[in-house]
Amino acid sequence: MGVSRLDVFYRRLLLTKLFIGGWGKPEDLKRIFEFRKYIADRERCRSLVPKDYPVHINKTEEHTDCQIHEGFFISPLEHLVPGILPPEAVKARFQFIVPKKWQKNRPVCIHLAGTGDHFFWRRRTLMARPMVKEAGMASLLLENPYYGYRKPKDQLRSSLKNVSDLFVMGGALILESTVLLRWLEREGYWPLGMTGISMGGYMASLAVTNWPKPIPLIPCLSWSTASSVFTTGVLSKAVNWKELEKQYAINSVYEEEIIKLLEYCGADSFKMDPEFAKNEDSLEHLLRVSGGQNTRAAGEAEAERGLLIGGGCRGGVEQVLSSVNSSGTSHEYLPRSPGENNLQQGMKAESTKCSRPSLHRESISFMKGVMDECTHMANFSVPVDPSLIIVVQAKEDAYIPRTGVLSLQEIWPGCEVRYMNGGHISAYLFKQSVFRKAIYDTFDRFCLKYPNLH
């Protein structure tokens, strides 16, 4: 199956770069990885968020069919990993859209935001308000850290400044979702579930791995790990690889210390090396977008602009992984003396670029490693009841490559995957009703299976 031409075209219209600040502070990455090991174990986290964690409603709007409450609380991540969140993101904000007439029970679905989904309008208009009319279902819209009211002053639109920001966002949303689920339980709502589209689907999946009860989960247009998104998907072309490579070369802590903290070693891990490299590279799919005679020319043009990962179309993953041995460390090190300062290292990095042709491949491999560490579902607990998960996927999704990574069915045996024709963008624009149908089906499945689980 190829990839959507619309996905590739849409990505080319967006000129903003991701991760212009680089990897993030090494000490922040270390703290995040340590916290990830803790939060990935559901049993250890049972008492991480108190059941009576304070949540405040500060505004209510009356509409003909619903009430829209606005609320806030302090992110638990600020208490558990102090200072890791930017100041603007410490206060978590949400909207709660409640029908004036319930059809059956008092169901609530929490919606987490996808990439670029600032504030609440998009989710409220496309999902929450229709769900009130169609199913009498309430929706709670949580604002992601780094978005809307929670966006740092120095961040350009939706472009996260550092790679570490994505992991901080994930850790915060896991804890904040727990706060909201506990609050909804206290308020007597039932059943409760979680959903999200694209990045929101990833984040909802991570949150559910930490919830200690059976719960409906509907991740839409997301998959098992974000690593492929930023290394072989069309978004990889928006990554500021130049800055990432420079920091990786200059600062030895990334390949000499942080890489040793990366634990994930599943069948698609960057540490597995040759086995994973046998998979077909998703970049080949990206070059077959036109399906006709212009494909080769398009591919050559892309390569000339330096946008292709691994230096070309064929064997990109093999090139990426050949620079990493089974222990996860690079074969080709930039020589450093113990007493070198960063300036000296930077000068050396510049002067030896030609002698270190693997630097780009090493940076991509490191990206895969850190992304898998913090976003790969196999690195977290399996949800309590995977039969309550319906995954909705687009067959020709160029943003979320499924080639070369473990499937969700392998990680969560018993979950259901529904495939739609088309790509990421067309599904988002025209298939919201399919997402809502999956939500209703999952909630119905939960009520049949756990009618007394209040």
Coordinates of C-alpha atoms in Angstrom, one line a residue:
M1 CA 0.0 0.0 0.0
G2 CA 1.4 3.4 -1.0
V3 CA 0.9 6.7 0.8
S4 CA -1.5 9.5 0.2
R5 CA -0.5 12.2 -2.2
L6 CA -2.5 14.7 -0.2
D7 CA -0.4 13.9 2.9
V8 CA 2.8 14.6 1.1
F9 CA 1.5 17.7 -0.6
Y10 CA 0.1 19.1 2.6
R11 CA 3.4 18.6 4.4
R12 CA 5.2 20.6 1.7
L13 CA 2.9 23.5 2.3
L14 CA 4.0 23.8 5.9
L15 CA 7.4 25.5 6.1
T16 CA 7.9 25.6 9.9
K17 CA 10.7 23.4 11.3
L18 CA 10.4 21.1 14.3
F19 CA 12.8 21.0 17.2
I20 CA 14.7 24.1 16.3
G21 CA 16.2 24.2 19.8
G22 CA 17.6 20.7 19.5
W23 CA 17.3 17.7 21.7
G24 CA 16.7 19.6 25.0
K25 CA 18.9 19.8 28.0
P26 CA 20.7 16.5 28.7
E27 CA 19.7 16.8 32.4
D28 CA 16.1 17.2 31.4
L29 CA 16.2 14.1 29.2
K30 CA 17.8 12.1 32.0
R31 CA 15.0 13.2 34.4
I32 CA 12.3 12.3 31.9
F33 CA 13.8 8.9 31.2
E34 CA 13.9 8.1 34.9
F35 CA 10.3 9.2 35.3
R36 CA 9.3 7.2 32.3
K37 CA 10.5 4.0 33.9
Y38 CA 8.4 4.8 36.9
I39 CA 5.2 5.8 35.2
A40 CA 5.4 2.9 32.7
D41 CA 4.6 0.5 35.6
R42 CA 0.9 0.8 36.3
E43 CA 1.1 -0.9 39.7
R44 CA 3.7 1.5 41.0
C45 CA 1.6 4.5 40.0
R46 CA -1.7 3.6 41.8
S47 CA -1.1 6.3 44.4
L48 CA 0.8 8.7 42.3
V49 CA -2.2 11.0 41.9
P50 CA -4.5 11.4 45.0
K51 CA -8.1 10.5 44.4
D52 CA -9.2 13.9 45.8
Y53 CA -6.8 15.9 43.6
P54 CA -8.3 19.4 43.4
V55 CA -10.0 20.4 40.2
H56 CA -11.8 23.8 39.7
I57 CA -14.6 24.9 37.5
N58 CA -14.4 28.7 36.9
K59 CA -16.9 29.4 34.1
T60 CA -20.1 27.9 32.7
E61 CA -21.9 28.7 29.4
E62 CA -25.5 27.7 28.7
H63 CA -26.4 26.5 25.2
T64 CA -29.6 25.0 23.9
D65 CA -28.4 21.4 24.0
C66 CA -25.5 21.5 26.5
Q67 CA -23.5 23.3 29.1
I68 CA -19.9 24.2 28.5
H69 CA -17.8 24.3 31.7
E70 CA -14.3 25.6 31.8
G71 CA -11.9 24.4 34.4
F72 CA -8.3 24.1 35.5
F73 CA -5.9 22.3 37.9
I74 CA -2.2 22.2 38.6
S75 CA -0.4 19.6 36.6
P76 CA 0.8 16.8 38.9
L77 CA 4.0 16.7 36.8
E78 CA 5.0 20.0 38.4
H79 CA 4.9 18.3 41.9
L80 CA 6.6 15.1 40.8
V81 CA 9.3 16.5 38.4
P82 CA 9.6 20.1 39.5
G83 CA 10.6 22.7 36.9
I84 CA 10.4 20.3 33.9
L85 CA 7.3 22.0 32.6
P86 CA 7.6 25.6 31.2
P87 CA 5.8 28.1 33.6
E88 CA 3.0 28.7 31.1
A89 CA 2.1 24.9 31.0
V90 CA 1.9 24.3 34.8
K91 CA -1.8 25.1 34.9
A92 CA -3.8 22.5 33.0
R93 CA -7.0 23.9 31.4
F94 CA -10.0 22.0 30.0
Q95 CA -13.5 22.4 28.7
F96 CA -16.3 20.0 29.7
I97 CA -19.3 19.8 27.3
V98 CA -22.2 18.2 29.1
P99 CA -25.6 17.4 27.4
K100 CA -28.7 18.8 29.0
K101 CA -30.5 15.5 28.4
W102 CA -28.7 12.2 28.8
Q103 CA -29.8 9.3 26.6
K104 CA -28.4 6.5 28.7
N105 CA -26.1 6.6 31.8
R106 CA -23.8 9.7 32.0
P107 CA -20.9 8.8 29.6
V108 CA -17.9 11.0 29.2
C109 CA -15.1 10.7 26.7
I110 CA -11.9 12.6 27.3
H111 CA -10.4 14.0 24.0
L112 CA -6.6 14.8 23.9
A113 CA -5.4 17.2 21.2
G114 CA -3.6 16.3 18.0
T115 CA -0.7 18.3 16.5
G116 CA -1.6 21.9 16.1
D117 CA -4.9 21.6 18.0
H118 CA -4.7 24.8 20.1
F119 CA -7.5 25.8 22.5
F120 CA -10.7 23.9 22.2
W121 CA -12.7 25.0 19.1
R122 CA -11.6 22.3 16.7
R123 CA -12.4 19.3 19.0
R124 CA -15.6 21.0 20.4
T125 CA -17.0 21.7 16.9
L126 CA -15.9 18.5 15.0
M127 CA -16.4 15.9 17.8
A128 CA -17.9 17.1 21.1
R129 CA -21.0 19.0 19.9
P130 CA -22.0 16.3 17.4
M131 CA -21.5 13.6 20.1
V132 CA -24.0 15.5 22.3
K133 CA -26.6 15.4 19.5
E134 CA -25.9 11.9 18.2
A135 CA -25.4 10.0 21.5
G136 CA -26.1 12.2 24.4
M137 CA -22.4 11.8 25.4
A138 CA -20.3 14.4 27.3
S139 CA -16.8 15.3 26.2
L140 CA -13.9 16.6 28.2
L141 CA -11.3 18.5 26.2
L142 CA -7.9 18.8 27.9
E143 CA -5.5 21.3 26.5
N144 CA -2.0 19.9 25.8
P145 CA 1.1 21.5 27.4
Y146 CA 2.9 23.7 24.8
Y147 CA -0.5 24.5 23.1
G148 CA -3.0 27.3 23.4
Y149 CA -3.0 28.9 26.9
R150 CA -0.1 26.5 27.8
K151 CA 2.2 27.5 25.0
P152 CA 5.7 28.9 26.0
K153 CA 6.3 32.5 24.9
D154 CA 9.3 31.6 22.8
Q155 CA 7.6 28.7 20.9
L156 CA 6.6 29.4 17.2
R157 CA 3.0 28.2 16.6
S158 CA 2.8 24.4 17.1
S159 CA 6.5 23.7 16.5
L160 CA 7.9 22.2 19.7
K161 CA 11.3 23.8 20.4
N162 CA 13.0 20.7 21.7
V163 CA 12.7 16.9 21.3
S164 CA 12.4 16.6 25.0
D165 CA 9.2 18.8 25.0
L166 CA 7.3 16.0 23.4
F167 CA 8.2 13.7 26.2
V168 CA 7.4 16.3 28.8
M169 CA 4.0 16.7 27.1
G170 CA 3.4 12.9 27.3
G171 CA 4.3 12.6 30.9
A172 CA 2.1 15.5 31.9
L173 CA -0.9 14.2 29.9
I174 CA -0.7 10.8 31.5
L175 CA -0.9 12.3 35.0
E176 CA -3.5 15.0 34.0
S177 CA -5.7 12.4 32.4
T178 CA -5.6 10.4 35.7
V179 CA -6.6 13.6 37.6
L180 CA -9.6 14.1 35.3
L181 CA -10.7 10.4 35.3
R182 CA -10.6 10.4 39.1
W183 CA -12.6 13.7 39.2
L184 CA -15.2 12.4 36.8
E185 CA -15.6 9.3 38.9
R186 CA -16.1 11.4 42.0
E187 CA -18.8 13.4 40.2
G188 CA -20.7 10.3 39.3
Y189 CA -20.1 10.1 35.6
W190 CA -20.1 6.6 33.9
P191 CA -18.8 5.1 31.7
L192 CA -15.5 7.0 31.1
G193 CA -13.3 6.6 28.0
M194 CA -10.4 8.3 26.1
T195 CA -9.8 9.2 22.5
G196 CA -7.6 11.4 20.4
I197 CA -6.6 12.0 16.8
S198 CA -3.0 11.7 15.5
M199 CA -0.7 12.8 18.4
G200 CA -3.8 12.9 20.6
G201 CA -4.4 9.2 19.9
Y202 CA -0.8 8.5 21.0
M203 CA -1.3 10.5 24.2
A204 CA -4.6 8.9 25.0
S205 CA -3.1 5.5 24.5
L206 CA -0.2 6.3 26.9
A207 CA -2.7 7.6 29.5
V208 CA -4.8 4.5 29.4
T209 CA -1.8 2.2 29.9
N210 CA -1.5 3.9 33.4
W211 CA -5.2 3.6 34.3
P212 CA -5.9 0.7 36.8
K213 CA -9.4 -0.2 35.5
P214 CA -10.9 -1.4 32.2
I215 CA -11.6 1.7 30.1
P216 CA -12.7 2.3 26.5
L217 CA -9.9 3.6 24.3
I218 CA -10.2 4.9 20.7
P219 CA -6.9 6.1 19.3
C220 CA -7.5 7.5 15.8
L221 CA -4.7 7.9 13.2
S222 CA -2.0 6.9 15.6
W223 CA 0.0 3.7 16.0
S224 CA 2.5 1.9 18.3
T225 CA 5.3 4.4 18.5
A226 CA 6.1 8.0 17.5
S227 CA 9.7 7.1 16.4
S228 CA 8.6 6.3 12.8
V229 CA 6.7 9.6 12.6
F230 CA 9.9 11.6 13.0
T231 CA 12.4 9.3 11.2
T232 CA 10.5 7.9 8.1
G233 CA 7.1 9.7 7.9
V234 CA 6.6 12.9 6.0
L235 CA 7.1 14.9 9.3
S236 CA 10.7 13.8 9.3
K237 CA 11.3 16.3 6.6
A238 CA 10.2 19.1 9.0
V239 CA 12.7 18.1 11.6
N240 CA 15.7 20.5 12.1
W241 CA 18.3 17.7 11.6
K242 CA 21.1 20.2 11.1
E243 CA 20.8 21.5 14.7
L244 CA 20.3 18.0 16.1
E245 CA 23.4 16.7 14.3
K246 CA 25.4 19.6 15.5
Q247 CA 24.4 19.1 19.2
Y248 CA 24.9 15.4 18.9
A249 CA 28.5 15.9 17.6
I250 CA 29.4 18.7 20.0
N251 CA 28.0 17.3 23.3
S252 CA 29.3 13.8 24.1
V253 CA 26.7 13.3 26.8
Y254 CA 24.1 12.2 24.2
E255 CA 26.0 9.2 22.8
E256 CA 28.1 8.4 25.9
E257 CA 25.5 8.7 28.7
I258 CA 21.9 9.2 27.5
I259 CA 22.0 6.4 24.9
K260 CA 22.8 4.0 27.8
L261 CA 19.5 5.0 29.5
L262 CA 17.4 3.8 26.5
E263 CA 15.9 0.5 27.6
Y264 CA 13.4 -0.5 24.9
C265 CA 14.8 -3.5 23.0
G266 CA 11.8 -5.1 21.3
A267 CA 11.7 -6.5 17.8
D268 CA 11.7 -3.1 16.2
S269 CA 14.2 -1.4 18.6
F270 CA 17.1 0.6 17.2
K271 CA 19.3 -1.8 19.3
M272 CA 18.2 -4.8 17.3
D273 CA 20.1 -3.6 14.2
P274 CA 20.1 -6.3 11.4
E275 CA 16.7 -7.9 12.0
F276 CA 14.8 -4.6 12.0
A277 CA 16.8 -3.4 8.9
K278 CA 15.3 -6.2 6.8
N279 CA 11.9 -4.4 6.8
E280 CA 11.1 -2.3 3.8
D281 CA 11.9 1.3 4.3
S282 CA 8.8 3.6 4.5
L283 CA 10.7 6.2 2.5
E284 CA 10.3 4.1 -0.6
H285 CA 6.5 4.6 -0.1
L286 CA 7.0 8.3 0.1
L287 CA 8.7 8.3 -3.3
R288 CA 5.9 6.4 -4.9
V289 CA 3.3 9.1 -4.2
S290 CA 2.5 9.9 -7.8
G291 CA 2.3 6.2 -8.8
G292 CA 3.5 7.2 -12.3
Q293 CA 6.3 8.6 -14.4
N294 CA 7.0 11.6 -12.2
T295 CA 8.0 9.5 -9.3
R296 CA 11.7 9.2 -10.0
A297 CA 12.0 12.9 -10.8
A298 CA 10.2 13.8 -7.6
G299 CA 12.5 11.5 -5.7
E300 CA 15.6 13.1 -7.2
A301 CA 14.3 16.6 -6.5
E302 CA 13.7 15.6 -2.9
A303 CA 17.2 14.1 -2.6
E304 CA 18.8 17.2 -4.1
R305 CA 17.1 19.3 -1.4
G306 CA 18.6 17.1 1.3
L307 CA 15.2 16.1 2.6
L308 CA 15.5 12.3 2.3
I309 CA 16.6 10.5 5.4
G310 CA 19.6 8.3 5.3
G311 CA 20.9 9.9 2.1
G312 CA 18.5 8.2 -0.3
C313 CA 15.4 6.2 -1.0
R314 CA 16.6 2.6 -0.8
G315 CA 17.9 1.1 2.4
G316 CA 17.3 4.2 4.6
V317 CA 16.5 2.2 7.7
E318 CA 19.4 -0.2 7.0
Q319 CA 21.8 2.8 6.8
V320 CA 20.3 4.3 9.9
L321 CA 20.8 1.1 11.9
S322 CA 24.1 0.0 10.5
S323 CA 25.7 2.8 12.6
V324 CA 24.4 1.3 15.8
N325 CA 25.7 -2.0 17.3
S326 CA 23.8 -4.4 19.5
S327 CA 24.6 -2.4 22.6
G328 CA 23.0 0.7 21.2
T329 CA 26.3 2.6 20.8
S330 CA 27.8 4.1 17.7
H331 CA 30.6 2.5 15.8
E332 CA 32.1 5.9 14.7
Y333 CA 32.9 8.3 17.4
L334 CA 34.1 11.9 17.0
P335 CA 37.4 11.8 18.9
R336 CA 37.2 13.8 22.1
S337 CA 39.7 14.4 24.9
P338 CA 38.2 14.4 28.5
G339 CA 39.1 18.1 29.1
E340 CA 37.7 19.6 25.9
N341 CA 35.2 22.3 26.4
N342 CA 32.1 22.8 24.2
L343 CA 33.8 25.4 22.0
Q344 CA 36.7 23.2 21.2
Q345 CA 34.4 20.3 20.6
G346 CA 32.3 22.4 18.3
M347 CA 35.3 23.5 16.3
K348 CA 36.4 19.9 16.0
A349 CA 32.9 18.9 14.9
E350 CA 33.0 21.4 12.1
S351 CA 36.4 20.5 11.0
T352 CA 35.8 16.8 10.9
K353 CA 32.3 16.7 9.4
C354 CA 33.7 15.2 6.2
S355 CA 35.4 12.4 8.1
R356 CA 32.2 11.6 10.0
P357 CA 29.7 10.8 7.2
S358 CA 27.7 8.7 9.7
L359 CA 26.7 11.7 11.8
H360 CA 23.3 12.1 10.1
R361 CA 22.6 8.4 10.4
E362 CA 23.6 8.4 14.1
S363 CA 21.3 11.4 14.8
I364 CA 18.4 9.6 13.2
S365 CA 19.2 6.4 15.1
F366 CA 19.4 8.4 18.4
M367 CA 16.1 10.0 17.5
K368 CA 14.5 6.6 17.1
G369 CA 16.0 5.4 20.4
V370 CA 14.7 8.3 22.5
M371 CA 11.3 8.3 20.8
D372 CA 10.9 4.6 21.4
E373 CA 12.0 5.1 25.0
C374 CA 9.2 7.5 25.8
T375 CA 6.4 6.7 23.2
H376 CA 6.6 3.0 22.3
M377 CA 3.5 1.3 23.7
A378 CA 5.6 -1.9 24.4
N379 CA 7.5 0.2 26.9
F380 CA 4.4 0.7 29.0
S381 CA 1.9 -1.6 30.8
V382 CA -0.7 -3.3 28.7
P383 CA -4.2 -1.7 29.2
V384 CA -6.3 -3.7 31.7
D385 CA -8.7 -4.9 29.0
P386 CA -7.4 -4.6 25.4
S387 CA -10.8 -5.8 24.0
L388 CA -12.1 -2.3 24.9
I389 CA -9.7 -0.7 22.4
I390 CA -10.8 0.2 18.8
V391 CA -8.0 1.7 16.8
V392 CA -9.0 3.6 13.6
Q393 CA -6.3 3.8 10.9
A394 CA -5.9 5.3 7.4
K395 CA -4.5 2.8 4.9
E396 CA -2.4 5.3 3.1
D397 CA -1.2 7.4 6.1
A398 CA 2.1 9.1 5.3
Y399 CA 2.4 10.7 8.7
I400 CA 2.1 7.5 10.7
P401 CA 4.2 4.8 9.0
R402 CA 3.3 1.3 10.1
T403 CA 6.1 -0.5 8.2
G404 CA 9.0 -1.7 10.3
V405 CA 7.4 -1.2 13.7
L406 CA 5.4 -3.6 15.9
S407 CA 1.7 -3.5 15.4
L408 CA -0.7 -2.6 18.1
Q409 CA -2.3 -6.0 17.8
E410 CA 1.0 -7.6 18.7
I411 CA 1.4 -5.3 21.8
W412 CA -2.2 -5.3 22.8
P413 CA -3.6 -8.7 21.9
G414 CA -7.4 -8.5 21.5
C415 CA -7.7 -4.9 20.4
E416 CA -9.6 -4.2 17.2
V417 CA -8.1 -2.2 14.3
R418 CA -10.4 -0.6 11.7
Y419 CA -8.9 0.6 8.5
M420 CA -10.2 3.4 6.3
N421 CA -9.2 4.2 2.7
G422 CA -7.2 7.4 2.2
G423 CA -4.5 9.1 4.1
H424 CA -4.0 11.1 7.3
I425 CA -5.2 14.5 6.1
S426 CA -8.3 13.3 4.2
A427 CA -9.3 11.1 7.2
Y428 CA -9.0 14.0 9.6
L429 CA -11.0 16.3 7.3
F430 CA -13.7 13.9 6.2
K431 CA -13.9 10.9 8.5
Q432 CA -14.8 12.4 11.9
S433 CA -18.1 10.5 11.8
V434 CA -16.1 7.3 11.6
F435 CA -14.1 8.2 14.7
R436 CA -17.3 9.0 16.6
K437 CA -18.9 5.7 15.5
A438 CA -15.8 3.9 16.9
I439 CA -16.3 5.8 20.2
Y440 CA -19.9 4.8 20.5
D441 CA -19.2 1.1 19.6
T442 CA -16.4 1.0 22.2
F443 CA -18.6 2.5 25.0
D444 CA -21.4 0.0 24.1
R445 CA -18.9 -2.8 24.3
F446 CA -17.8 -1.6 27.7
C447 CA -21.4 -1.4 29.1
L448 CA -22.2 -4.9 27.9
K449 CA -19.1 -6.3 29.4
Y450 CA -18.9 -4.4 32.7
P451 CA -22.5 -3.3 33.5
N452 CA -21.8 -3.1 37.2
L453 CA -18.4 -1.5 37.2
H454 CA -19.2 1.8 38.7

